[in-house]
């Protein structure tokens, strides 16, 4: 594993995390959270944890984003902070 | 400076994981919206999973799938532990991820239920509605 | 509150950052985590279980008891979603679309007055004309997604993947059907009863494989007891495959149950 990839992806992960909790629209949060999960999956694939990366790609970036969007559809997009 | 640089190279990963975990904890404490709190909880969770997976990483090792032919004579080839990444943290964290999506689904169901009853997901408005009910 | 939270977070983070000084260097092969137990697993898992993917070997064989209760946790999550959200009360209002003219009627009445047929069809509250491209692409894609999910379940022993991943992919193919057509189409194909039975059957397959090896005279989840039935060759891999199929069934059904209940608020009639 080469450290530049690691460092770049980790920086992206932190940006995605900050954006996901600070954006004022819950649908935006859902999409940014999906991007965060996908970056995390990339990080694990680089670290050699292929099974964990596969699980995160299908579970974190796939199904939990869908649950998120479904819940936002049934509640509201509005958020104060 | 010269003895500080190796320290950064060896430990910067842990520092970034801790920053990620702090973001999650901050969102859980400060954010007003229940779904934002849930996102914070998930970020916290993934930061800890990341830390565990990184413990298993070994420099110069490959993924934990035994290479070579799998015709049932695996005992003949000598398998060196230094060649393969530690699979144990991966197993534990695989479990953690699947349980996390299950809890996420239940938490979303709870959010939908709360919205049906009180018509809001903001914590301060919820507290207001609850105190209105008592009077 | 904001400042107070920030101070707490900084305090925790500072303590943890101070703690990293004692941790082993990143990627160090001689760190305490990788010199005790894991070496034993890496060196002997292949000859003991004949499964090349060490993660699956540890997950389904050495720590099979752990994974069994994890499947039970997933099943309980599906049950909790069902109990929280399921709403059996009849609908108060119906929407119909007059097929020849395209007019949508909104009927506020407890009983059905118009029978859906050739002239009128049932539609959702926020009905939009369906898109031919999306429907066609999803109709073509869904079988391939399901075949890929079965592949992932079946090859969990040899390549990354296994019951959880395959189950989640299979469940998401159902979700794709519900999104591209509508929820009624999905509910027509997989009924609620079927999903409930399927999720419980998955857990039962796992527990049954474990319990039946006790009946045969071994320990719980001791796959080598099945040698009289399947022969000695790759018996542990076969046992793990059975267990993974159980996990995949449970996860598939639970993902579909959670999605359907959340998106329709437990009414199972209309959704995304």
Coordinates of C-alpha atoms in Angstrom, one line a residue:
Chain A
X1 CA 0.0 0.0 0.0
X2 CA 1.4 3.3 -1.0
X3 CA 0.9 6.2 1.4
X4 CA -0.1 8.9 -1.1
X5 CA -3.3 7.0 -2.0
X6 CA -4.0 6.4 1.7
X7 CA -3.5 10.1 2.6
X8 CA -5.6 11.4 -0.3
X9 CA -8.5 9.1 0.3
X10 CA -8.4 9.7 4.1
X11 CA -8.6 13.5 3.4
X12 CA -11.6 13.0 1.1
X13 CA -13.2 10.9 3.8
X14 CA -12.9 13.6 6.4
X15 CA -14.2 16.2 3.9
X16 CA -17.2 14.0 3.1
X17 CA -17.9 13.5 6.8
X18 CA -17.7 17.2 7.6
X19 CA -19.9 18.0 4.6
X20 CA -22.4 15.3 5.5
X21 CA -23.0 16.7 9.0
X22 CA -23.0 20.4 8.0
X23 CA -25.2 20.5 4.8
X24 CA -28.7 21.9 5.5
X25 CA -30.7 19.4 3.4
X26 CA -31.2 15.9 4.5
X27 CA -31.3 14.5 0.9
X28 CA -27.8 16.1 0.4
X29 CA -26.7 14.4 3.7
X30 CA -27.9 11.1 2.3
X31 CA -25.9 11.4 -0.9
X32 CA -22.8 12.7 0.9
X33 CA -23.1 9.9 3.4
X34 CA -23.2 7.4 0.5
X35 CA -20.0 9.0 -0.9
X36 CA -18.4 8.8 2.5
X37 CA -19.2 5.1 2.7
X38 CA -17.8 4.5 -0.8
X39 CA -14.5 6.3 0.1
X40 CA -14.3 4.2 3.2
X41 CA -14.8 1.1 1.1
X42 CA -11.9 2.2 -1.1
X43 CA -9.7 2.7 1.9
X44 CA -10.4 -0.8 3.1
X45 CA -9.8 -2.3 -0.3
X46 CA -6.4 -0.5 -0.3
X47 CA -5.6 -1.9 3.1
X48 CA -6.2 -5.4 1.9
X49 CA -9.5 -6.1 3.8
X50 CA -11.4 -7.2 0.7
X51 CA -14.2 -8.8 2.5
X52 CA -14.9 -5.8 4.7
X53 CA -14.6 -3.5 1.6
X54 CA -17.2 -5.7 -0.2
X55 CA -19.5 -5.6 2.7
X56 CA -19.2 -1.8 3.0
X57 CA -19.8 -1.3 -0.7
X58 CA -23.0 -3.3 -0.7
X59 CA -24.2 -2.4 2.8
X60 CA -23.0 1.1 3.6
X61 CA -23.0 2.7 0.2
X62 CA -25.9 0.7 -1.2
X63 CA -28.7 -0.3 1.1
X64 CA -28.2 2.1 4.0
X65 CA -28.4 5.0 1.5
X66 CA -31.6 3.6 0.2
X67 CA -33.0 3.3 3.7
X68 CA -31.9 6.9 4.3
X69 CA -33.7 8.2 1.2
X70 CA -36.8 6.2 2.0
X71 CA -36.9 7.7 5.5
X72 CA -36.3 11.2 4.2
X73 CA -39.1 10.6 1.7
X74 CA -41.5 9.7 4.6
X75 CA -40.4 12.5 7.0
X76 CA -39.0 15.9 5.9
X77 CA -35.9 17.2 4.1
X78 CA -35.8 20.2 6.4
X79 CA -33.1 20.6 9.1
X80 CA -32.1 23.5 11.2
X81 CA -28.3 22.9 11.4
Chain B
X1 CA 12.8 17.6 13.2
X2 CA 14.6 14.5 12.0
X3 CA 13.2 12.3 14.7
X4 CA 9.7 13.9 14.5
X5 CA 9.2 12.9 10.8
X6 CA 9.2 9.1 11.3
X7 CA 6.7 9.6 14.1
X8 CA 4.4 11.4 11.7
X9 CA 4.8 8.7 9.0
X10 CA 4.1 5.9 11.5
X11 CA 1.2 7.5 13.3
X12 CA -0.6 9.9 11.0
X13 CA -3.2 7.3 10.2
X14 CA -4.3 7.0 13.8
X15 CA -4.5 10.8 14.1
X16 CA -6.9 11.0 11.1
X17 CA -9.0 8.2 12.5
X18 CA -9.3 10.1 15.7
X19 CA -10.3 13.3 13.8
X20 CA -13.0 11.3 12.0
X21 CA -14.3 9.9 15.3
X22 CA -14.4 13.4 16.8
X23 CA -16.5 14.6 13.9
X24 CA -19.0 11.8 14.6
X25 CA -19.0 12.5 18.4
X26 CA -19.5 16.3 17.7
X27 CA -22.5 15.5 15.4
X28 CA -24.0 13.2 18.0
X29 CA -23.7 15.8 20.8
X30 CA -24.4 19.1 19.1
X31 CA -26.7 18.5 16.1
X32 CA -30.4 19.2 16.6
X33 CA -31.9 16.9 13.9
X34 CA -32.3 13.3 14.8
X35 CA -31.3 12.0 11.4
X36 CA -28.1 14.1 11.6
X37 CA -27.4 12.5 15.0
X38 CA -27.8 9.1 13.3
X39 CA -25.3 10.1 10.6
X40 CA -22.9 11.1 13.4
X41 CA -23.3 7.8 15.0
X42 CA -22.6 6.0 11.8
X43 CA -19.4 8.1 11.2
X44 CA -18.3 7.3 14.8
X45 CA -18.9 3.6 14.1
X46 CA -17.0 3.5 10.8
X47 CA -14.1 5.4 12.4
X48 CA -13.8 2.6 15.0
X49 CA -14.1 -0.1 12.3
X50 CA -11.4 1.7 10.3
X51 CA -9.1 1.6 13.4
X52 CA -9.7 -2.1 13.9
X53 CA -9.1 -2.9 10.2
X54 CA -5.9 -0.9 10.2
X55 CA -4.6 -2.9 13.2
X56 CA -4.8 -6.0 11.1
X57 CA -2.7 -4.5 8.3
X58 CA 0.9 -5.8 7.9
X59 CA 3.4 -4.1 5.7
X60 CA 4.5 -6.4 2.7
X61 CA 1.6 -8.8 3.2
X62 CA -1.2 -9.8 0.8
X63 CA -5.0 -10.2 1.3
X64 CA -6.1 -13.1 3.5
X65 CA -6.9 -15.6 0.8
X66 CA -4.5 -18.5 0.6
X67 CA -2.8 -18.5 -2.8
X68 CA -1.9 -21.5 -4.9
X69 CA -3.9 -24.5 -6.0
X70 CA -6.9 -25.5 -3.8
X71 CA -7.1 -29.1 -4.9
X72 CA -7.3 -30.3 -1.3
X73 CA -3.5 -30.6 -0.7
X74 CA -3.2 -27.4 1.1
X75 CA -1.1 -28.9 3.9
X76 CA 1.8 -29.6 1.5
X77 CA 2.6 -26.0 0.8
X78 CA 4.1 -24.1 3.7
X79 CA 2.0 -21.1 4.6
X80 CA 3.9 -18.3 6.4
X81 CA 1.9 -16.0 8.6
X82 CA 3.9 -13.0 7.7
X83 CA 2.7 -13.2 4.1
X84 CA -1.0 -12.7 4.9
X85 CA -2.9 -9.9 6.5
X86 CA -4.4 -10.7 9.9
X87 CA -7.9 -11.9 9.2
X88 CA -9.2 -11.7 12.7
X89 CA -10.1 -8.0 12.8
X90 CA -11.8 -8.3 9.4
X91 CA -14.1 -11.0 10.7
X92 CA -15.1 -9.0 13.8
X93 CA -15.7 -5.8 11.7
X94 CA -17.7 -7.7 9.1
X95 CA -20.1 -8.6 11.9
X96 CA -20.0 -5.0 13.1
X97 CA -21.0 -3.5 9.7
X98 CA -23.9 -5.9 9.2
X99 CA -25.2 -5.2 12.7
X100 CA -24.7 -1.5 12.0
X101 CA -27.0 -1.6 9.0
X102 CA -29.6 -3.5 11.0
X103 CA -29.5 -0.9 13.8
X104 CA -29.6 1.9 11.1
X105 CA -32.8 0.4 9.7
X106 CA -34.5 0.2 13.1
X107 CA -33.4 3.8 13.9
X108 CA -34.9 5.0 10.6
X109 CA -38.1 3.2 11.4
X110 CA -38.1 4.9 14.8
X111 CA -37.6 8.3 13.1
X112 CA -40.5 7.7 10.8
X113 CA -42.7 6.8 13.8
X114 CA -41.6 9.9 15.7
X115 CA -42.4 12.0 12.7
X116 CA -45.9 10.5 12.4
X117 CA -46.6 11.3 16.0
X118 CA -45.0 14.7 16.5
X119 CA -44.6 15.9 12.9
X120 CA -41.0 17.0 13.5
X121 CA -37.5 15.6 13.8
X122 CA -35.9 18.6 15.5
X123 CA -34.9 17.9 19.1
X124 CA -36.0 21.3 20.6
X125 CA -39.3 21.2 18.8
X126 CA -39.9 17.6 20.0
X127 CA -39.1 18.7 23.6
X128 CA -41.6 21.6 23.2
X129 CA -44.4 19.3 21.9
X130 CA -43.7 16.8 24.8
X131 CA -44.1 19.6 27.4
X132 CA -47.3 20.9 25.7
X133 CA -48.8 17.4 26.0
X134 CA -48.3 17.4 29.8
X135 CA -50.3 20.6 30.3
Chain C
X1 CA -24.6 23.7 24.3
X2 CA -22.5 24.0 21.1
X3 CA -19.5 25.2 23.0
X4 CA -19.9 22.6 25.7
X5 CA -20.1 19.8 23.1
X6 CA -17.1 21.2 21.3
X7 CA -15.0 21.2 24.5
X8 CA -16.0 17.6 25.4
X9 CA -15.1 16.5 21.9
X10 CA -11.7 18.3 22.0
X11 CA -11.0 16.8 25.4
X12 CA -11.8 13.3 24.2
X13 CA -9.8 13.7 21.0
X14 CA -6.9 15.2 22.9
X15 CA -6.8 12.2 25.3
X16 CA -7.0 9.7 22.4
X17 CA -4.3 11.6 20.5
X18 CA -2.1 11.4 23.6
X19 CA -2.9 7.7 23.7
X20 CA -1.7 7.0 20.1
X21 CA 1.9 7.5 21.3
X22 CA 1.8 4.1 22.8
X23 CA 0.3 2.3 19.8
X24 CA 2.5 0.2 17.5
X25 CA 3.7 1.8 14.3
X26 CA 1.2 1.6 11.4
X27 CA 1.5 -1.6 9.4
X28 CA 4.1 -3.1 11.8
X29 CA 4.2 -6.9 11.3
X30 CA 5.3 -7.4 14.9
X31 CA 2.5 -5.5 16.5
X32 CA 0.8 -7.4 19.4
X33 CA -2.4 -7.9 17.3
X34 CA -0.6 -10.1 14.8
X35 CA 1.8 -12.2 16.8
X36 CA -0.5 -14.2 19.0
X37 CA -3.6 -15.9 17.8
X38 CA -4.0 -14.8 14.2
X39 CA -0.8 -16.6 13.1
X40 CA -2.3 -19.9 14.2
X41 CA -5.4 -19.2 12.1
X42 CA -3.4 -18.2 9.0
X43 CA -1.1 -21.2 9.2
X44 CA -3.6 -23.9 10.1
X45 CA -6.9 -22.8 8.6
X46 CA -6.1 -24.2 5.2
X47 CA -5.3 -27.7 6.4
X48 CA -8.1 -27.8 9.0
X49 CA -10.9 -26.5 6.9
X50 CA -9.7 -26.6 3.2
X51 CA -11.2 -23.1 2.7
X52 CA -8.7 -20.7 1.1
X53 CA -10.6 -17.5 2.2
X54 CA -9.4 -17.1 5.8
X55 CA -12.1 -14.6 6.6
X56 CA -14.9 -17.0 5.7
X57 CA -13.1 -19.8 7.5
X58 CA -12.9 -17.9 10.7
X59 CA -16.4 -16.3 10.3
X60 CA -18.4 -19.5 9.6
X61 CA -16.3 -22.2 11.3
X62 CA -14.1 -21.0 14.1
X63 CA -16.5 -18.3 15.2
X64 CA -19.7 -19.9 13.8
X65 CA -21.5 -19.4 17.1
X66 CA -20.9 -15.7 16.9
X67 CA -22.2 -15.4 13.4
X68 CA -25.3 -17.4 14.3
X69 CA -26.4 -14.8 16.8
X70 CA -25.4 -12.0 14.4
X71 CA -28.0 -13.5 12.0
X72 CA -30.4 -13.6 14.8
X73 CA -29.7 -9.8 15.4
X74 CA -30.5 -9.1 11.7
X75 CA -33.7 -11.1 12.0
X76 CA -34.6 -9.2 15.2
X77 CA -34.1 -5.9 13.3
X78 CA -36.5 -6.9 10.6
X79 CA -39.0 -8.0 13.3
X80 CA -38.6 -4.6 15.1
X81 CA -39.2 -2.7 12.0
X82 CA -42.3 -4.7 11.3
X83 CA -43.6 -4.2 14.9
X84 CA -42.8 -0.5 14.9
X85 CA -44.3 0.5 11.6
X86 CA -46.8 -2.0 10.3
X87 CA -50.3 -0.5 10.1
X88 CA -53.2 -2.8 9.3
X89 CA -55.9 -0.1 9.3
X90 CA -57.7 0.3 6.0
X91 CA -57.0 3.2 3.7
X92 CA -59.1 6.3 4.0
X93 CA -58.8 7.5 0.4
X94 CA -58.2 6.0 -3.0
X95 CA -56.7 7.3 -6.1
X96 CA -57.8 6.1 -9.5
X97 CA -56.6 7.0 -13.0
X98 CA -59.0 6.9 -15.9
X99 CA -57.0 5.1 -18.5
X100 CA -58.4 6.5 -21.8
X101 CA -58.3 10.2 -20.7
X102 CA -55.5 10.1 -18.0
X103 CA -57.6 11.9 -15.4
X104 CA -56.7 11.0 -11.8
X105 CA -59.7 10.7 -9.4
X106 CA -59.3 11.2 -5.7
X107 CA -62.0 9.3 -3.7
X108 CA -62.3 10.0 0.0
X109 CA -64.3 7.1 1.2
X110 CA -63.7 4.1 3.4
X111 CA -65.0 1.7 0.9
X112 CA -64.0 1.0 -2.6
X113 CA -66.6 2.4 -5.0
X114 CA -64.8 1.9 -8.3
X115 CA -63.4 -1.5 -9.0
X116 CA -60.0 -1.2 -10.8
X117 CA -60.2 -2.8 -14.2
X118 CA -59.7 -1.9 -17.8
X119 CA -61.2 1.6 -17.4
X120 CA -59.8 2.6 -14.1
X121 CA -56.5 1.6 -12.5
X122 CA -55.1 2.1 -9.0
X123 CA -52.4 4.7 -8.7
X124 CA -50.3 6.1 -5.8
X125 CA -51.0 9.5 -4.3
X126 CA -48.0 11.2 -6.0
X127 CA -48.3 9.3 -9.2
X128 CA -46.0 10.3 -12.1
X129 CA -46.0 8.8 -15.6
X130 CA -43.6 5.9 -15.6
X131 CA -40.5 6.1 -17.7
X132 CA -40.0 3.5 -20.3
X133 CA -36.1 3.7 -20.3
X134 CA -35.8 3.2 -16.5
X135 CA -38.3 0.3 -16.5
X136 CA -36.7 -1.5 -19.4
X137 CA -33.1 -1.1 -18.1
X138 CA -34.2 -2.3 -14.6
X139 CA -36.1 -5.2 -16.0
X140 CA -33.0 -6.3 -17.9
X141 CA -30.6 -5.7 -15.0
X142 CA -32.5 -7.3 -12.1
X143 CA -32.0 -11.0 -13.2
X144 CA -28.3 -10.4 -13.6
X145 CA -28.1 -8.7 -10.2
X146 CA -29.8 -11.8 -8.7
X147 CA -27.5 -14.2 -10.5
X148 CA -24.5 -12.2 -9.2
X149 CA -25.9 -12.3 -5.7
X150 CA -26.1 -16.1 -5.9
X151 CA -22.6 -16.3 -7.3
X152 CA -21.3 -14.2 -4.3
X153 CA -23.1 -16.5 -1.9
X154 CA -21.8 -19.7 -3.5
X155 CA -18.2 -18.5 -3.9
X156 CA -17.9 -17.2 -0.4
X157 CA -15.3 -19.8 0.4
X158 CA -12.9 -19.0 -2.4
X159 CA -13.2 -15.3 -3.0
X160 CA -14.4 -12.2 -1.2
X161 CA -18.1 -12.4 -0.4
X162 CA -20.4 -14.6 1.4
X163 CA -23.9 -14.8 2.8
X164 CA -24.2 -11.2 4.0
X165 CA -23.0 -9.6 0.9
X166 CA -24.9 -11.9 -1.4
X167 CA -28.0 -11.4 0.7
X168 CA -27.8 -7.7 0.7
X169 CA -27.3 -7.7 -3.1
X170 CA -30.3 -10.0 -3.6
X171 CA -32.4 -7.8 -1.3
X172 CA -31.4 -4.7 -3.2
X173 CA -32.6 -6.2 -6.4
X174 CA -36.1 -6.3 -4.8
X175 CA -35.6 -2.7 -3.8
X176 CA -34.7 -1.8 -7.4
X177 CA -37.9 -3.4 -8.6
X178 CA -39.9 -1.4 -6.1
X179 CA -38.2 1.8 -7.2
X180 CA -38.3 1.4 -10.9
X181 CA -41.9 0.1 -11.1
X182 CA -43.9 0.7 -7.9
X183 CA -44.3 -0.9 -4.5
X184 CA -47.5 -2.8 -5.6
X185 CA -45.5 -4.6 -8.3
X186 CA -43.0 -5.8 -5.7
X187 CA -45.7 -6.8 -3.2
X188 CA -47.4 -8.8 -5.9
X189 CA -44.3 -10.9 -6.6
X190 CA -43.0 -11.3 -3.0
X191 CA -45.8 -11.2 -0.4
X192 CA -45.3 -10.1 3.1
X193 CA -46.0 -13.6 4.4
X194 CA -43.3 -15.0 2.1
X195 CA -40.7 -12.5 3.3
X196 CA -41.5 -13.2 7.0
X197 CA -41.3 -17.0 6.5
X198 CA -38.1 -16.6 4.4
X199 CA -36.3 -14.5 7.0
X200 CA -37.2 -17.0 9.8
X201 CA -36.2 -19.9 7.6
X202 CA -32.8 -18.5 7.1
X203 CA -32.1 -18.4 10.8
X204 CA -33.6 -21.8 11.1
X205 CA -31.3 -23.2 8.4
X206 CA -28.3 -21.9 10.3
X207 CA -29.4 -23.2 13.7
X208 CA -30.6 -26.4 12.1
X209 CA -27.2 -27.2 10.6
X210 CA -25.7 -26.6 14.0
X211 CA -28.2 -28.6 16.0
X212 CA -28.3 -31.5 13.6
X213 CA -24.6 -32.1 14.1
X214 CA -25.4 -32.5 17.8
X215 CA -28.0 -35.1 16.9
X216 CA -25.3 -36.9 14.9
X217 CA -23.2 -37.0 18.1
X218 CA -20.8 -34.1 17.7
X219 CA -20.5 -30.6 19.0
X220 CA -22.8 -27.7 18.0
X221 CA -21.8 -26.6 14.4
X222 CA -19.3 -29.4 14.1
X223 CA -19.4 -29.8 10.3
X224 CA -17.3 -32.9 10.3
X225 CA -20.3 -34.9 11.6
X226 CA -21.8 -34.7 8.1
X227 CA -19.0 -36.9 6.6
X228 CA -21.4 -40.0 6.3
X229 CA -23.7 -37.9 4.0
X230 CA -21.4 -35.9 1.8
X231 CA -18.1 -37.7 2.0
X232 CA -14.8 -36.5 3.5
X233 CA -13.8 -34.2 0.6
X234 CA -14.3 -30.5 1.4
X235 CA -16.9 -31.3 4.1
X236 CA -16.2 -28.1 6.1
X237 CA -16.5 -26.0 3.0
X238 CA -19.9 -27.6 2.3
X239 CA -21.0 -26.9 5.9
X240 CA -20.0 -23.3 5.5
X241 CA -21.8 -23.1 2.3
X242 CA -25.0 -24.3 4.0
X243 CA -24.6 -21.8 6.8
X244 CA -24.0 -19.0 4.3
X245 CA -27.1 -19.9 2.4
X246 CA -29.0 -19.5 5.7
X247 CA -27.5 -16.2 6.4
X248 CA -28.2 -15.0 2.8
X249 CA -31.9 -16.0 3.0
X250 CA -32.3 -14.1 6.3
X251 CA -30.5 -11.0 5.1
X252 CA -32.4 -10.9 1.8
X253 CA -35.7 -11.0 3.4
X254 CA -34.9 -8.6 6.2
X255 CA -33.5 -5.9 3.9
X256 CA -36.7 -6.1 1.8
X257 CA -38.9 -6.0 5.0
X258 CA -37.1 -2.9 6.4
X259 CA -37.3 -1.1 3.1
X260 CA -41.0 -1.8 2.4
X261 CA -42.0 -0.9 6.0
X262 CA -40.0 2.4 6.0
X263 CA -41.0 3.6 2.5
X264 CA -44.7 2.9 2.9
X265 CA -45.0 3.8 6.6
X266 CA -46.2 0.2 7.2
X267 CA -49.2 0.4 4.9
X268 CA -47.5 -1.7 2.1
X269 CA -49.5 0.1 -0.6
X270 CA -47.6 3.0 -2.0
X271 CA -44.0 4.1 -1.8
X272 CA -41.1 5.6 -3.7

